[in-house]
C-alpha positions as MATLAB code, in Angstrom:
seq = 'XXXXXXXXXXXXXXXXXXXXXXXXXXXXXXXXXXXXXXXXXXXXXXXXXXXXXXXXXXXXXXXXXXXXXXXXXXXXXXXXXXXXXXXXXXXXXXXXXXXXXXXXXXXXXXXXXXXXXXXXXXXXXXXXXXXXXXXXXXXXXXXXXXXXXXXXXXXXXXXXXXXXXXXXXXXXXXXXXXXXXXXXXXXXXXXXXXXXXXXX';
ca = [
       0.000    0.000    0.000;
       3.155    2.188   -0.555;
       3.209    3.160    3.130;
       0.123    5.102    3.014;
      -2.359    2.452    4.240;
      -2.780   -0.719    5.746;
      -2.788   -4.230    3.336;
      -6.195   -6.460    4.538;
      -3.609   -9.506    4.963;
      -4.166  -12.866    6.051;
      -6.202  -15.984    5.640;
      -9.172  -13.959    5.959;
      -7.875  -10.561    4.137;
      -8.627   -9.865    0.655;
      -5.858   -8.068   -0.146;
      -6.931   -5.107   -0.405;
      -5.570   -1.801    0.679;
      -6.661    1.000    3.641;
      -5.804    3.792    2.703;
      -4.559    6.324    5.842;
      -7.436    9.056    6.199;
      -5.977   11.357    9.224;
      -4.258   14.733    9.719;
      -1.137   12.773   10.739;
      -0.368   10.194    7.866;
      -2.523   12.254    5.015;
      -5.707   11.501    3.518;
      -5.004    8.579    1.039;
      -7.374    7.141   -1.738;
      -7.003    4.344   -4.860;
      -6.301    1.015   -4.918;
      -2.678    1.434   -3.958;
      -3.346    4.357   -1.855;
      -0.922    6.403   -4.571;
      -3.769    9.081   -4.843;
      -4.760   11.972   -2.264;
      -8.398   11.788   -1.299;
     -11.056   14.263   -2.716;
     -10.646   17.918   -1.449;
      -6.636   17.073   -0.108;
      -3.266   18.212   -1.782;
       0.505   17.197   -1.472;
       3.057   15.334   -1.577;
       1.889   13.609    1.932;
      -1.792   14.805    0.428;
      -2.480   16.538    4.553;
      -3.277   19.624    2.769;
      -6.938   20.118    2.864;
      -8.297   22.503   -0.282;
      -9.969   25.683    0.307;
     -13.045   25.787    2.509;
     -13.018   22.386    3.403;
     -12.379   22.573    6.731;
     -14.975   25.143    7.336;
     -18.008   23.486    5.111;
     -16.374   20.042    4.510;
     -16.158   20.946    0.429;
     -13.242   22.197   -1.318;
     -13.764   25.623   -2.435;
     -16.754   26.212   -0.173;
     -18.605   23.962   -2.689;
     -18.102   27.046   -5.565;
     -15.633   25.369   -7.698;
     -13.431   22.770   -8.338;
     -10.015   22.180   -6.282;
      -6.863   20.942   -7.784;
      -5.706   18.337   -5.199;
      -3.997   15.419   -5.458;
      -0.103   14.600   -4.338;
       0.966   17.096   -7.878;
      -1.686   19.903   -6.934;
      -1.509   23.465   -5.825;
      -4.654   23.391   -3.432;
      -5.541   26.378   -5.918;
      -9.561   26.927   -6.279;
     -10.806   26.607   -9.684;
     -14.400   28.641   -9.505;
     -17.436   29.019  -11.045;
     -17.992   32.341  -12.513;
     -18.561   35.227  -10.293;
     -16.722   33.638   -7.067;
     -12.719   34.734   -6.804;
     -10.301   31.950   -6.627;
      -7.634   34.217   -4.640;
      -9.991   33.715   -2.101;
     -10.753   29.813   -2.158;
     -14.098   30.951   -4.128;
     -15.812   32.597   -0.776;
     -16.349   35.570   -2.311;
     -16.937   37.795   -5.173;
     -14.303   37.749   -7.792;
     -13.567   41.668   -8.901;
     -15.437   41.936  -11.589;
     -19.145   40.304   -9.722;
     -21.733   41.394   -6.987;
     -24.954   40.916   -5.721;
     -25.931   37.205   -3.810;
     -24.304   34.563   -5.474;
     -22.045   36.803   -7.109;
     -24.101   36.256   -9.978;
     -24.359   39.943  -11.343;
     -21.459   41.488  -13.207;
     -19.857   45.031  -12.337;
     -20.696   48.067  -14.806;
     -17.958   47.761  -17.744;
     -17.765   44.207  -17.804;
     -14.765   43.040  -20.375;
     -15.608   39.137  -20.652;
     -11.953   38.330  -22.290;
     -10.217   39.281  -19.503;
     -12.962   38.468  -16.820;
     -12.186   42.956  -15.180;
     -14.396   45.437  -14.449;
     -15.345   48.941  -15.273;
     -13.837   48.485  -18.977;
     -10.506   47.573  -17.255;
      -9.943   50.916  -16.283;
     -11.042   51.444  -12.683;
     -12.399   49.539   -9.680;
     -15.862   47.741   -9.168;
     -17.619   47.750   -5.691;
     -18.017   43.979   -5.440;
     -18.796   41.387   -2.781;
     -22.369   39.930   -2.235;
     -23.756   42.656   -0.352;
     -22.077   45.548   -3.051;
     -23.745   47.646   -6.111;
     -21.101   47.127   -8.482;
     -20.313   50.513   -9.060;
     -17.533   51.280  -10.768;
     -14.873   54.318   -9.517;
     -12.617   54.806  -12.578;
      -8.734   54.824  -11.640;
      -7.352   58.000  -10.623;
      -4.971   59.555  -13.338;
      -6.709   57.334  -15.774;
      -8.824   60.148  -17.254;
     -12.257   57.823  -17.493;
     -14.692   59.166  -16.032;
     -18.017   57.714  -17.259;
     -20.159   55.034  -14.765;
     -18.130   51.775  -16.522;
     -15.099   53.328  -17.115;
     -15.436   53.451  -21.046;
     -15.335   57.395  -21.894;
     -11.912   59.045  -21.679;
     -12.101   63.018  -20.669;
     -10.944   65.334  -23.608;
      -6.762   65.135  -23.391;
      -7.319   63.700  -20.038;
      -8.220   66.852  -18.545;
      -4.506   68.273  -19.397;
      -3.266   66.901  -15.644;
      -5.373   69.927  -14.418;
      -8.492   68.459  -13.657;
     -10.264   65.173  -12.765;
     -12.546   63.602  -15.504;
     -16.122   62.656  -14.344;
     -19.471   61.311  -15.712;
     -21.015   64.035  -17.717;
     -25.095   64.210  -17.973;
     -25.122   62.175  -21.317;
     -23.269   59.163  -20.040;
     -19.712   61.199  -21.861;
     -16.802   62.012  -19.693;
     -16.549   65.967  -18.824;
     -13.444   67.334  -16.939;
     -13.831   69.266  -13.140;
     -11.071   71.759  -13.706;
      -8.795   73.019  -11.157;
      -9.466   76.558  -10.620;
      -8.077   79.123  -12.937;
      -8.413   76.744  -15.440;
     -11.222   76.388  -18.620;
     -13.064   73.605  -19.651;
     -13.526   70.859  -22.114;
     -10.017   69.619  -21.710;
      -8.575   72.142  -18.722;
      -6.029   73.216  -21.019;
      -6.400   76.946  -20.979;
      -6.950   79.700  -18.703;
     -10.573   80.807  -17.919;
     -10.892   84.571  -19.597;
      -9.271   86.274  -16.344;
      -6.569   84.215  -15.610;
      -3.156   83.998  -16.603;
       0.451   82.191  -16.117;
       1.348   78.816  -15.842;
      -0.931   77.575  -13.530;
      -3.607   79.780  -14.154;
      -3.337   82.379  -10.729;
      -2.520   85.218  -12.224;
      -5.451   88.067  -12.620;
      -5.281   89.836  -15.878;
      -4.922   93.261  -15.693;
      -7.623   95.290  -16.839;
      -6.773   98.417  -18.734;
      -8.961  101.817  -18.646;
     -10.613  100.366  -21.718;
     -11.529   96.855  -20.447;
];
């Protein structure tokens, strides 16, 4: 039984092996006990996959575990549940119970949120908004509309009321793109008044 069981010997043994199943000499399975049992990884397969000892399934019964003596332990989910996590909760890109809705943006290829440009408010009790990464210059609900020159560094890009991005300029400066100076400002950043002369 290649040390990981016991061999039913004897006149009245059938030769068959059983396999170890304790935290001490590993959780053993086949007919040679050469295998780690379901839900246990390793080379002395003691590892117990994700979840399992919490619920008694591997991966908190959301996915698939690769065990056996060769395997990682690593959590293969279904969709919506994050692996880095064993699949007990929402991978970044789902919400809502089950983890069954998908964040604003959703790009399937890559399985992100928020067009891959910002971060989704996920987890089963989340809305799956999406906040657009800062510097980005998206400012739209999924992440998908870039602000005009990406507000020139002197602005920050938000939704605008058509579902486009508009830039929030930093004062002294104009919109669409928070390029140039508002009409009485001048200078590099946009502090200096203008002087007015006796003729306006």
């Amino acid at each position: 039984c290649n040390s990981h069981g016991t061999c039913n010997e004897g006149t009245s043994g059938d030769g068959t092996c059983t396999c170890f199943n304790d935290p001490v000499k590993g959780y053993w399975a086949g007919v040679s006990c050469t295998q780690c049992a379901d839900n246990y990884f390793g080379s002395s397969c003691d590892q117990p996959c994700p979840g399992v000892e919490l619920t008694a399934e591997a991966c908190f019964g959301r996915g698939r575990c690769e065990s056996d003596v060769l395997g990682n332990g690593h959590c293969v989910c279904t969709e919506g549940w994050g692996s880095a996590t064993g699949c007990f909760e929402c991978d970044a890109a789902h919400y809502g119970a089950g983890c069954k809705n998908r964040c604003e943006g959703y790009v399937a290829e890559t399985n992100e949120p928020c067009s891959g440009h910002g971060v989704c408010f996920n987890g089963t009790t989340a809305n799956g908004t999406c906040v657009c990464n800062e510097g980005s210059g998206y400012g739209t609900r999924d992440c998908s509309v870039q602000c005009p020159n990406q507000c020139s560094g002197h602005g920050f890009c938000q939704e605008g009321a058509h579902n486009d991005a508009t830039c929030l300029c930093e004062a002294g400066f104009a919109p669409p793109d928070c390029m140039n100076c508002v009409a009485d400002r001048t200078g590099e950043e946009c502090t200096i008044p203008c002087l007015v002369g006796p003729n306006g």
